Short mmCIF file of C-alpha atoms in Angstrom, two decimals:
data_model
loop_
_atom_site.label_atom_id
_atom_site.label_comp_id
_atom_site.label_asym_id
_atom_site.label_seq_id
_atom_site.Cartn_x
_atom_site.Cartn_y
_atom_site.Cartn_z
CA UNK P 1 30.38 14.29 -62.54
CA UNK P 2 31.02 16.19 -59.44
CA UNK P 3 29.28 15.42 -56.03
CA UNK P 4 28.40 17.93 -53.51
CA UNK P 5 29.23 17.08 -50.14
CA UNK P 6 25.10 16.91 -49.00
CA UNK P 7 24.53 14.96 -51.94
CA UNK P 8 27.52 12.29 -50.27
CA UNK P 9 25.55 12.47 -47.22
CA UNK P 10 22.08 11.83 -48.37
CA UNK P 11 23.52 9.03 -50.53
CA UNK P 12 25.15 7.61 -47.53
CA UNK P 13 22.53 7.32 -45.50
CA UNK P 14 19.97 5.70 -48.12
CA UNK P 15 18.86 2.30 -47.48
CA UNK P 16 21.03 1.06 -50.48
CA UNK P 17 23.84 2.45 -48.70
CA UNK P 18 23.63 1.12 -44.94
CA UNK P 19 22.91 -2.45 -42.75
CA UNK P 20 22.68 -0.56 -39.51
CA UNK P 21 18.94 -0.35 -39.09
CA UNK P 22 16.94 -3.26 -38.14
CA UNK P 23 15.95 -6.03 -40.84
CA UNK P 24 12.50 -7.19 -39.22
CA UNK P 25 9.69 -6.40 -36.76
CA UNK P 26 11.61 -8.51 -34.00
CA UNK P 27 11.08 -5.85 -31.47
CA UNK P 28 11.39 -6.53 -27.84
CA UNK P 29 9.97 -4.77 -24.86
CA UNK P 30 12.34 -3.00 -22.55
CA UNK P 31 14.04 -3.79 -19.09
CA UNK P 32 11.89 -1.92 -17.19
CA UNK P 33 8.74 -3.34 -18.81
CA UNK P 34 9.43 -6.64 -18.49
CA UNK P 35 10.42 -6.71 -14.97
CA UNK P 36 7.24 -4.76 -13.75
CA UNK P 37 5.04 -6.94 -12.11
CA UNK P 38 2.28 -6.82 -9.77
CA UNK P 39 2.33 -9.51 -7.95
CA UNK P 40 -1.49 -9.63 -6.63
CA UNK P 41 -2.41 -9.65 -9.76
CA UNK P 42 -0.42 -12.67 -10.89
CA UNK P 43 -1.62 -14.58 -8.08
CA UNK P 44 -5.34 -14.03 -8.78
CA UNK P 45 -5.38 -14.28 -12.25
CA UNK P 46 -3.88 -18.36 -11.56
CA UNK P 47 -6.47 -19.14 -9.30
CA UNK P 48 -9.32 -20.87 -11.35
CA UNK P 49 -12.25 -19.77 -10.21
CA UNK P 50 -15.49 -20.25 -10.75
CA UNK P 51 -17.75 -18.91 -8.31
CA UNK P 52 -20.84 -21.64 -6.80
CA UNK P 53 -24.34 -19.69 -8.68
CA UNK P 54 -26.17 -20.01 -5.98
CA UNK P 55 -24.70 -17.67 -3.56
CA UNK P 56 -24.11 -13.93 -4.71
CA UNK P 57 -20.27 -13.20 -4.68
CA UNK P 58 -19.14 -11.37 -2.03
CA UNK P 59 -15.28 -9.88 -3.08
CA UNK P 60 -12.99 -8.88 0.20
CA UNK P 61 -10.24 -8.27 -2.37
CA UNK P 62 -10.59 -4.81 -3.10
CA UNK P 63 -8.75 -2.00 -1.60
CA UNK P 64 -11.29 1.08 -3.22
CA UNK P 65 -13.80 2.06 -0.85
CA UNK P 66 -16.32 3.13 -3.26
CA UNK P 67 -16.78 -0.10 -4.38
CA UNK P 68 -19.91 -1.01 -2.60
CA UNK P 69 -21.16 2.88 -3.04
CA UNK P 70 -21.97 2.65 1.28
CA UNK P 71 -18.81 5.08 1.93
CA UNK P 72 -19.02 8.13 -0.42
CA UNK P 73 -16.84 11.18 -0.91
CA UNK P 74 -18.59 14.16 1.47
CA UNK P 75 -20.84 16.44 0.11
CA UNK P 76 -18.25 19.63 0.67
CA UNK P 77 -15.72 17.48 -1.19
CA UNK P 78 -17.96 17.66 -4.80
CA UNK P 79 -18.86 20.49 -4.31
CA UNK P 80 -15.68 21.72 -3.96
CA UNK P 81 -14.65 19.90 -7.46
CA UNK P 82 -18.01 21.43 -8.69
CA UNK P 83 -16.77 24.79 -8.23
CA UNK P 84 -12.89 24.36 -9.22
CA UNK P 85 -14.95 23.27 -12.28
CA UNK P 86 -17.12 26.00 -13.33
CA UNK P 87 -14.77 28.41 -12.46
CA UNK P 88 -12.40 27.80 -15.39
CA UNK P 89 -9.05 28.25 -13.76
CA UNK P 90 -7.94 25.10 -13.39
CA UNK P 91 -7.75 23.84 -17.03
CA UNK P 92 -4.43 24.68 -17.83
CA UNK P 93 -0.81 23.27 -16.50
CA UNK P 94 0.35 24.09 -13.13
CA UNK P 95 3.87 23.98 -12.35
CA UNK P 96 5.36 20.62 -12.04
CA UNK P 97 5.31 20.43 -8.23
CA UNK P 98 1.95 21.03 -8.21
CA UNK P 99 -0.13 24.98 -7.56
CA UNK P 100 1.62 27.10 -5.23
CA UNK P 101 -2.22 27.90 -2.62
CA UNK P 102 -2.75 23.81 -3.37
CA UNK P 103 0.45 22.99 -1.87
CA UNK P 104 0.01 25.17 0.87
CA UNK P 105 -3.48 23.54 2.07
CA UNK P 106 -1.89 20.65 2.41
CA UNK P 107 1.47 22.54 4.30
CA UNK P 108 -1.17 23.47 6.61
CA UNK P 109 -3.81 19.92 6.55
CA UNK P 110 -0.16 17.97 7.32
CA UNK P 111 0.96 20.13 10.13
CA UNK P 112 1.08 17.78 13.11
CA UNK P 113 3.52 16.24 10.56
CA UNK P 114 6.24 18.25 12.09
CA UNK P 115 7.31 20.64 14.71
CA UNK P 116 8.55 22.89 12.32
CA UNK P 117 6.72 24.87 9.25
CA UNK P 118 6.21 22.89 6.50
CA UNK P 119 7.41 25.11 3.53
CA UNK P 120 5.20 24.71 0.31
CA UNK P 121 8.33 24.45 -1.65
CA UNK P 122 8.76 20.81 -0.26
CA UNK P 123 5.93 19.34 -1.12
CA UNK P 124 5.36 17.81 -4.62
CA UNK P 125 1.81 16.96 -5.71
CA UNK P 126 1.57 13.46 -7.69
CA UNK P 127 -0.81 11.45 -8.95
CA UNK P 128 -1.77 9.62 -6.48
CA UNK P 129 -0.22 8.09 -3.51
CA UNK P 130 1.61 5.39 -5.58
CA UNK P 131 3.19 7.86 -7.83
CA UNK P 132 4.65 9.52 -4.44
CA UNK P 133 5.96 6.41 -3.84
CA UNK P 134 7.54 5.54 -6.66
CA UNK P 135 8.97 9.09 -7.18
CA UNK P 136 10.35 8.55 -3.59
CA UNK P 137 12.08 5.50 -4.48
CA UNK P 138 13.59 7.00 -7.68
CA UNK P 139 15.03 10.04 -5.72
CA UNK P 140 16.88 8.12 -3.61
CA UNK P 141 17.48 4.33 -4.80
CA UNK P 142 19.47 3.30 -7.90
CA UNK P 143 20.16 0.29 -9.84
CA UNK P 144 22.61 -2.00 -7.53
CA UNK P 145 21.04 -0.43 -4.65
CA UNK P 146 18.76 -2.04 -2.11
CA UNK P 147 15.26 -0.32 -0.10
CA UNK P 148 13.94 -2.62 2.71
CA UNK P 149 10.09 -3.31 2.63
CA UNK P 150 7.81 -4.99 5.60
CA UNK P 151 6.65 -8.26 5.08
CA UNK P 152 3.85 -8.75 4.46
CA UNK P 153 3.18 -5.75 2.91
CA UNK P 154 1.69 -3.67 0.14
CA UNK P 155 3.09 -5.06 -3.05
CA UNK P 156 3.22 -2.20 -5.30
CA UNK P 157 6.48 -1.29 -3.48
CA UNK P 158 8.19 -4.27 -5.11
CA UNK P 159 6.34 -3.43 -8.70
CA UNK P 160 7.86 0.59 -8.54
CA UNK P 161 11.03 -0.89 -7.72
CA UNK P 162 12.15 -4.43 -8.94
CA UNK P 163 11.80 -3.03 -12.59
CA UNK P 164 14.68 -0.73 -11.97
CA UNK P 165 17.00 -3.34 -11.04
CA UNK P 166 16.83 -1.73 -7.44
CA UNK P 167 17.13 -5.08 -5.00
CA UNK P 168 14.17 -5.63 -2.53
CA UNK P 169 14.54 -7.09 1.27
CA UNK P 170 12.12 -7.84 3.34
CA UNK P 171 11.56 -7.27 6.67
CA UNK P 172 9.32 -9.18 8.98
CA UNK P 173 6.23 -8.24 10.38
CA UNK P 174 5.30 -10.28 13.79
CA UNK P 175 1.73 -10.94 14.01
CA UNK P 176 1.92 -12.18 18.03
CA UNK P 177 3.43 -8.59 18.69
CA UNK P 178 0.37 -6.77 16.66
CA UNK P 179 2.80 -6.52 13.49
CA UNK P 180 5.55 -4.67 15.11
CA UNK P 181 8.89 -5.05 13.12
CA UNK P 182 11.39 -7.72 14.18
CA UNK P 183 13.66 -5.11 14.49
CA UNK P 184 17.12 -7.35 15.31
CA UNK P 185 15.92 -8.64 11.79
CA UNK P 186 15.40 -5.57 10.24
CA UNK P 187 19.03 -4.36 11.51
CA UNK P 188 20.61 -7.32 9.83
CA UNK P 189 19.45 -6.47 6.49
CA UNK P 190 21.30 -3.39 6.04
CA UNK P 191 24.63 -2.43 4.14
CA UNK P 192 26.42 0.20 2.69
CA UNK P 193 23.59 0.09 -0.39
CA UNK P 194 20.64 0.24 2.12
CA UNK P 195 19.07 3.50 -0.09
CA UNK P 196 16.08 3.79 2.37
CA UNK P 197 13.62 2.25 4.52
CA UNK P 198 9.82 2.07 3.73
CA UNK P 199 7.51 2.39 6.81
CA UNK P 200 4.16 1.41 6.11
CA UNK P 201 2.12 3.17 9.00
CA UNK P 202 -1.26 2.22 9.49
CA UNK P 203 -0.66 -0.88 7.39
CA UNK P 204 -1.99 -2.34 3.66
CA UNK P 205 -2.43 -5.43 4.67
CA UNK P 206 -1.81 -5.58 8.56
CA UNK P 207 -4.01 -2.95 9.62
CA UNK P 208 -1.33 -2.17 12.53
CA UNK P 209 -1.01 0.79 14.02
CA UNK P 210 2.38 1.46 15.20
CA UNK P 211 3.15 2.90 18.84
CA UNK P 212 4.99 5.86 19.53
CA UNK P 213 8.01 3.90 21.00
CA UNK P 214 8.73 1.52 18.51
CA UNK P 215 8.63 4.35 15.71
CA UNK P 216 11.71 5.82 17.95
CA UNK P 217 13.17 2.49 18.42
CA UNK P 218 12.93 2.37 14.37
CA UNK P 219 14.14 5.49 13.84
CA UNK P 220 17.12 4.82 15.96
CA UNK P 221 17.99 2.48 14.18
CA UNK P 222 17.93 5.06 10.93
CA UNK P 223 20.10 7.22 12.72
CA UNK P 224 22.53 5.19 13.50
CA UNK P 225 22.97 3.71 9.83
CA UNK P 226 22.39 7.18 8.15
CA UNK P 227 19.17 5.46 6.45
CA UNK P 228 16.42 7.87 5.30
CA UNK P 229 12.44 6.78 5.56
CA UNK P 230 9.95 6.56 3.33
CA UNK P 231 6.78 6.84 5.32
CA UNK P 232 3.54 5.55 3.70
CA UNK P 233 1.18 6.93 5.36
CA UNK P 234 -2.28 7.00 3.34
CA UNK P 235 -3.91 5.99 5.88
CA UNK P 236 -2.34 8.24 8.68
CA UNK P 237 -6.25 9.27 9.57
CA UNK P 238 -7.84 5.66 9.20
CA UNK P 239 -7.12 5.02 13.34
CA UNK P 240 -9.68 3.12 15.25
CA UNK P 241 -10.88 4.10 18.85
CA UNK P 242 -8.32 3.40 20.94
CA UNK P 243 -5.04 3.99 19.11
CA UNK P 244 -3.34 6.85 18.22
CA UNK P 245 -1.03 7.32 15.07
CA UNK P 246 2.43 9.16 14.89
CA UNK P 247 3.86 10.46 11.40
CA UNK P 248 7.41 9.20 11.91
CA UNK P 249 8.40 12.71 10.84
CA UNK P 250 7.19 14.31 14.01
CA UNK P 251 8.86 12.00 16.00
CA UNK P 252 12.43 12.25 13.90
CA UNK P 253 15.07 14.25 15.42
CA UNK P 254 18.42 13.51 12.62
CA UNK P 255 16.20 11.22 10.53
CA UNK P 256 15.05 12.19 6.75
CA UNK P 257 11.79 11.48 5.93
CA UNK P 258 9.86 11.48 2.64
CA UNK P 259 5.97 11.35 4.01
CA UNK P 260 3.62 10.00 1.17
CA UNK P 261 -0.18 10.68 1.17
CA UNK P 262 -3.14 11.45 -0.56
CA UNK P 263 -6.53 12.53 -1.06
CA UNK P 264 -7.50 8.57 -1.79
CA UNK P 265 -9.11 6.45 1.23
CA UNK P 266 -9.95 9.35 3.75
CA UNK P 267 -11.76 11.29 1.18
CA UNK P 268 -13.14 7.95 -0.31
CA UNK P 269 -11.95 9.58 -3.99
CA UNK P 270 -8.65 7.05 -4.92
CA UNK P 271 -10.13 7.40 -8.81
CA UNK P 272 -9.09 11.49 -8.34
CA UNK P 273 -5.49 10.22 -8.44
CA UNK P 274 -4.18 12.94 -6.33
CA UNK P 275 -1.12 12.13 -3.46
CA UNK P 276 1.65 14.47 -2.77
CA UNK P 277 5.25 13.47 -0.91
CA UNK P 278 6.61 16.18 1.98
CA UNK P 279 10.13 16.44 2.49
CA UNK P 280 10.92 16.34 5.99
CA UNK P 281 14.94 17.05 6.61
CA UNK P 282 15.29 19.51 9.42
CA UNK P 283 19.14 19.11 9.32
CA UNK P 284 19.40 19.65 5.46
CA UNK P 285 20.72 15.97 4.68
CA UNK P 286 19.19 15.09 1.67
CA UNK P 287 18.98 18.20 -0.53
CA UNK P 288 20.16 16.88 -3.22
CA UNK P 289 17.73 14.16 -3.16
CA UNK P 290 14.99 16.61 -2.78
CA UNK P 291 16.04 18.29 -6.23
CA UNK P 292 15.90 15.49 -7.97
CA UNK P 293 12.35 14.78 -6.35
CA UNK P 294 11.27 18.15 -7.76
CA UNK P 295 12.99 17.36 -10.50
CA UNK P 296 11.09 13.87 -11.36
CA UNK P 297 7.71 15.79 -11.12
CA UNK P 298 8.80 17.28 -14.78
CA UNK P 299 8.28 13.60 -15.77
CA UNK P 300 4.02 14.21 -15.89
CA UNK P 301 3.92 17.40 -16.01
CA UNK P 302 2.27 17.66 -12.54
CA UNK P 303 -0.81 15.68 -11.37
CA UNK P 304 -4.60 17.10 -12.29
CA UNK P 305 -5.04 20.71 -12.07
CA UNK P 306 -8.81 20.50 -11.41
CA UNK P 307 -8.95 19.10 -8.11
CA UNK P 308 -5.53 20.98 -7.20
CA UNK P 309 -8.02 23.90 -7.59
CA UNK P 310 -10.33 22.45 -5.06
CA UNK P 311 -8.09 21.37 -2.38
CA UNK P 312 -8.14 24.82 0.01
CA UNK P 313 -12.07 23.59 0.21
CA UNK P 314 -11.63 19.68 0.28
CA UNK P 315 -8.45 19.90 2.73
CA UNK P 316 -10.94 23.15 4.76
CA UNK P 317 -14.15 22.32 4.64
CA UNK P 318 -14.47 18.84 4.97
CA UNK P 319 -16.33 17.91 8.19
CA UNK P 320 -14.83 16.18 11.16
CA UNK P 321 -18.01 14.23 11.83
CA UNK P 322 -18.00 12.92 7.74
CA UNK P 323 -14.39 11.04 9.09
CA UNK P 324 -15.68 9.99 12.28
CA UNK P 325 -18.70 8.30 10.61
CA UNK P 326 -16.09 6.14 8.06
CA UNK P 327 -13.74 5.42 11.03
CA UNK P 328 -17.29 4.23 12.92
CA UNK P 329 -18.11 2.10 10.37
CA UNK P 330 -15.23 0.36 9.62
CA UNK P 331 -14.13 -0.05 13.36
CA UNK P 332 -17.43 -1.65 13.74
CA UNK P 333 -17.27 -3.70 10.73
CA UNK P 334 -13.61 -4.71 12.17
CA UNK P 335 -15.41 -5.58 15.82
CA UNK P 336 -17.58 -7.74 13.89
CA UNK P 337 -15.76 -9.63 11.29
CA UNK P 338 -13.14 -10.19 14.33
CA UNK P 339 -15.42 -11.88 16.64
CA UNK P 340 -17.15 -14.03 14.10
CA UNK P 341 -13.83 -15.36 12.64
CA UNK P 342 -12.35 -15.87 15.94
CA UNK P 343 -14.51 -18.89 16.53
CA UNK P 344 -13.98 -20.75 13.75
CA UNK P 345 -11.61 -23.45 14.38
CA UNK P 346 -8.55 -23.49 11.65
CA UNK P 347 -8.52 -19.44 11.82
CA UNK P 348 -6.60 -16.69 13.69
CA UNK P 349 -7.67 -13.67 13.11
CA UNK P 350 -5.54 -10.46 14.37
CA UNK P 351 -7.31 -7.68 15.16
CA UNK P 352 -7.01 -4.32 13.01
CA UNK P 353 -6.09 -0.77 14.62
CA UNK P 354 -6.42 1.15 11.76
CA UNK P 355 -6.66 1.39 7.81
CA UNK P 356 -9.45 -0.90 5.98
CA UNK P 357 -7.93 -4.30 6.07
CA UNK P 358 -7.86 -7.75 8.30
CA UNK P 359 -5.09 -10.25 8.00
CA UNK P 360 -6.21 -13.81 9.12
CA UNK P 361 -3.94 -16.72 9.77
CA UNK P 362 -5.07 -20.36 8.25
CA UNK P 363 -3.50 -23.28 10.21
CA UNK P 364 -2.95 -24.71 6.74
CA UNK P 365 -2.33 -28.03 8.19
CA UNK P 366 -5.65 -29.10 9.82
CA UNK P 367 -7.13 -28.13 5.74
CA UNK P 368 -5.38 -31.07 4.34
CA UNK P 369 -7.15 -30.56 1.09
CA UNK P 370 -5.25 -27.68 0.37
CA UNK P 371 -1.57 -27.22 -0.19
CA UNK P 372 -1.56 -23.52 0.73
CA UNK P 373 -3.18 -20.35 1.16
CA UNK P 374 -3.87 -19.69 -2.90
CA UNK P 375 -6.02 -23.05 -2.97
CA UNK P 376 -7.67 -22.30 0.28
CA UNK P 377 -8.60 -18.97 -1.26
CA UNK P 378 -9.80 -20.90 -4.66
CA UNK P 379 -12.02 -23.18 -3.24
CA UNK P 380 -13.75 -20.82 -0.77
CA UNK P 381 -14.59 -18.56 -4.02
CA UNK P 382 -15.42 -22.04 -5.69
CA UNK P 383 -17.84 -23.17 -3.06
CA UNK P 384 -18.68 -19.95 -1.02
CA UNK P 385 -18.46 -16.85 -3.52
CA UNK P 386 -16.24 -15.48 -0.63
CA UNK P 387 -13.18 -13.78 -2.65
CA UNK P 388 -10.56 -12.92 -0.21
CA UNK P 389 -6.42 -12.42 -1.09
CA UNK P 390 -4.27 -14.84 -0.26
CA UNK P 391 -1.18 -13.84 1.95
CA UNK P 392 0.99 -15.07 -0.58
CA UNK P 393 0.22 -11.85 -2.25
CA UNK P 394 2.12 -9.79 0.74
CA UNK P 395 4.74 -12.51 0.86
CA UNK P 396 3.02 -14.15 3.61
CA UNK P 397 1.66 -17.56 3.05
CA UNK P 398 -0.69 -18.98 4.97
CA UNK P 399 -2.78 -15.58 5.73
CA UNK P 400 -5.72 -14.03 3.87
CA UNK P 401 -6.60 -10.39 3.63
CA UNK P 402 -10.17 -9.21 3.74
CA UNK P 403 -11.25 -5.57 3.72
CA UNK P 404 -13.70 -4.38 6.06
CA UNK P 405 -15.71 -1.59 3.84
CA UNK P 406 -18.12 -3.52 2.76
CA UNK P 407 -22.01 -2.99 3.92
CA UNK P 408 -22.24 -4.51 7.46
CA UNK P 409 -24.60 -7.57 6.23
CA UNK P 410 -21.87 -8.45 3.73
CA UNK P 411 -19.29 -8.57 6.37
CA UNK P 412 -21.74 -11.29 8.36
CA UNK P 413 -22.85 -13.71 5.65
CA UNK P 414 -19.14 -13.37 4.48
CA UNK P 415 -18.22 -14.73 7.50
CA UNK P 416 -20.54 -16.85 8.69
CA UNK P 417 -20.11 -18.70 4.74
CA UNK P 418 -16.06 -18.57 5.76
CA UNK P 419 -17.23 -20.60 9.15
CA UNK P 420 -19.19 -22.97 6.90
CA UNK P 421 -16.16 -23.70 4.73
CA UNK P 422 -14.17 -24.03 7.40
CA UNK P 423 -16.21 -26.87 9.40
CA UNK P 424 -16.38 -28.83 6.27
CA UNK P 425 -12.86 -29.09 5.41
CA UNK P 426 -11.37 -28.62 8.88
CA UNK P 427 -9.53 -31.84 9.85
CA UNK P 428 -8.24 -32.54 13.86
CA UNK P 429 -4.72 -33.23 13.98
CA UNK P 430 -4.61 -37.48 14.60
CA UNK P 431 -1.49 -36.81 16.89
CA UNK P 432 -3.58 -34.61 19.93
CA UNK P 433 -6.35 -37.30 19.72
CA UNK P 434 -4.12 -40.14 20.02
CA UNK P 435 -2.53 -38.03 23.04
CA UNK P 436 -5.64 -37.55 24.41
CA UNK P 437 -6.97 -40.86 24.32
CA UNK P 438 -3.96 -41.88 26.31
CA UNK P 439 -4.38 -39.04 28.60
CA UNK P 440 -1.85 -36.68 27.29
CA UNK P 441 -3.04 -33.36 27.11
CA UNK P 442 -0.53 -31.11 24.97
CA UNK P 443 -0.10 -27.36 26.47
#
């Protein structure tokens, strides 16, 4: 009998016909997957806790303002969701990068980013800041390549790009110089596979505000190596009294900068998952790069249409006194939690300039009970209910983070339950005693 040549093919590819597929439900997860981590939330989920019943927990961990429901979004802001809303536009897909008007409210919100017009057509809407971040990293860094992050510092860079097989180095943040980079240090680090630099300006965790002068001493350092930036700067508005902040794009003459943002902690809205990145390259250096960013926004399908729609308003309309009553009360709370801390022996705590967090230092050795900062930060929850993050989160052991948006009598029985830990476990070092019982007083 005579075979037809789609018969041949059907009968080839039968199962009675062909080993190639699999044999079992031995299925692994992928690259990628498996080498995505996060590392605060390794760290945390060690720790066993079990927070002491009698004292309400108090958690300095988290990095959402709305947590404690004392900061809320303004009332122009809902409303201006409210009406994107009920107006039925804003249902459907946008285009990738985001609407055309919503991308040019925030052209004209981000102009003191640059000297120059900033054209709608560079700016991609995301979801959320992180997702301008990691699109950033994608559209410039590949596998075998290398990005340099600050130490400490926010780790979600690491999660976006260990994953990829992209190589992270670290450079160091100097807490007796306010956090400015050790910049000799940060100049050793790069080679020819340097992909980019990540500025993280004001700082997650640091709170630092960087100065005009070293942001040109950084960026000269750019230039000279051909490196583009990568400037988070979330928190570009979250300044105290007192200091100033400078996008690193305004200040760059030669250098290419990718400046990420977002709607998140100045509108107290980070659930609205809406960031956006703005290509910054007067001279034209890095166009290819900036197709491919406009090409990774086809990855989503562009970020949420509805509050796209309200933007013009949120961007508009929001009130400059609703921003200067935040920055009031977490300057205040900073004031506070700073000179409470600063008296308790064992602790050095370095004062904020901006964004939402505290870093304090933990002369680990006078707590010889604990080995380092995650058991420090285990037994204060364990006796104290105080939850703060241990520095070993940012790669920088022997701190703690605390965030300062908590309700102002949090912030004080926090600390003054941080100074009662402290006495009790606080230990004088043997050697200065002995020196000063012979009269040797160390300087």
């Amino acid at each position: 009998m005579l075979t037809t040549g789609l018969e041949n093919n059907i009968n080839a590819s039968s199962p009675a016909h062909t080993n190639k597929g699999r044999t079992s439900w031995n299925l692994k997860t992928s690259t990628l997957a498996k080498d995505t981590i996060n590392r605060i939330r390794i760290i945390v989920e060690s720790l066993k806790i079990s927070p002491n019943p009698d004292k309400p927990m108090i958690p300095l961990t988290i990095g959402d303002p709305t947590t404690f429901g004392n900061l809320k979004a303004s009332d122009e802001t809902i409303k201006a969701v409210l009406k994107s809303i009920e107006s039925g536009k804003y249902n459907g897909y946008a285009h990738t990068q985001g609407h055309e008007f919503a991308r040019r409210a925030i052209a004209k919100y981000s102009a003191h980013q640059s000297s120059e017009e900033i054209k709608p057509e560079n700016i991609c809407i995301t979801s959320g800041c992180s997702a301008a971040l990691e699109y950033s990293i994608l559209a410039l860094a590949e596998r075998g390549q290398n990005i340099l992050i600050p130490r400490p510092g926010f780790c979600l860079y690491q999660t976006l790009t260990e994953g990829l097989g992209i190589q992270v180095r670290f450079y160091d943040l100097l807490p007796e110089k306010q956090w400015e980079c050790d910049l000799q240090q940060l100049e050793s680090l790069i080679d020819e596979n340097t992909a980019a630099l990540v500025i993280n300006n004001p700082s997650n965790p640091c709170g630092s505000v960087f100065s005009k002068k070293h942001l040109e001493d950084i960026l000269a350092i750019c230039e000279k190596y051909y490196l583009p930036v990568i400037a988070d700067e979330v928190y570009e508005h979250f300044v105290f009294p007192g200091s100033k902040h400078y996008a690193v794009s305004s200040l760059s003459k030669n250098v290419p900068v990718l400046s990420c943002g977002g709607l998140t902690k100045r509108f107290i809205v980070p659930g609205w998952r809406t960031g956006w990145v703005i290509i910054h390259d007067r001279e034209n250096r890095i166009a290819e790069v900036a197709k491919g960013l406009r090409s990774l926004c086809g990855r989503i399908l562009g970020s949420n249409t509805l509050i796209q729609g309200a933007l013009p308003d949120i961007l508009e309309k929001t009130p400059q006194s609703y921003f200067d009553s935040v920055i009031d009360i977490l300057s205040e709370n900073a004031n506070l939690a700073y000179g409470m801390l600063k008296k308790i022996r064992g602790l050095n705590p370095i004062m904020p300039n901006g964004a939402m967090y505290m870093m304090i230092g933990i002369n680990i050795e006078q707590f010889p009970e604990f080995k380092d900062d995650t058991h420090f930060v285990q037994e204060l929850v364990n006796q104290q209910s105080v939850f703060c993050l241990p520095g070993s989160c940012f790669e920088y052991p022997n701190f703690v983070r605390i965030v300062l948006t908590v309700p102002k009598e949090m912030i004080e029985e926090a600390c003054a339950r941080i100074a009662e830990f402290c006495e009790v476990h606080y230990k004088v070092d043997n050697t200065i005693i002995e020196n000063n019982l012979l009269g040797e007083i160390p300087y």
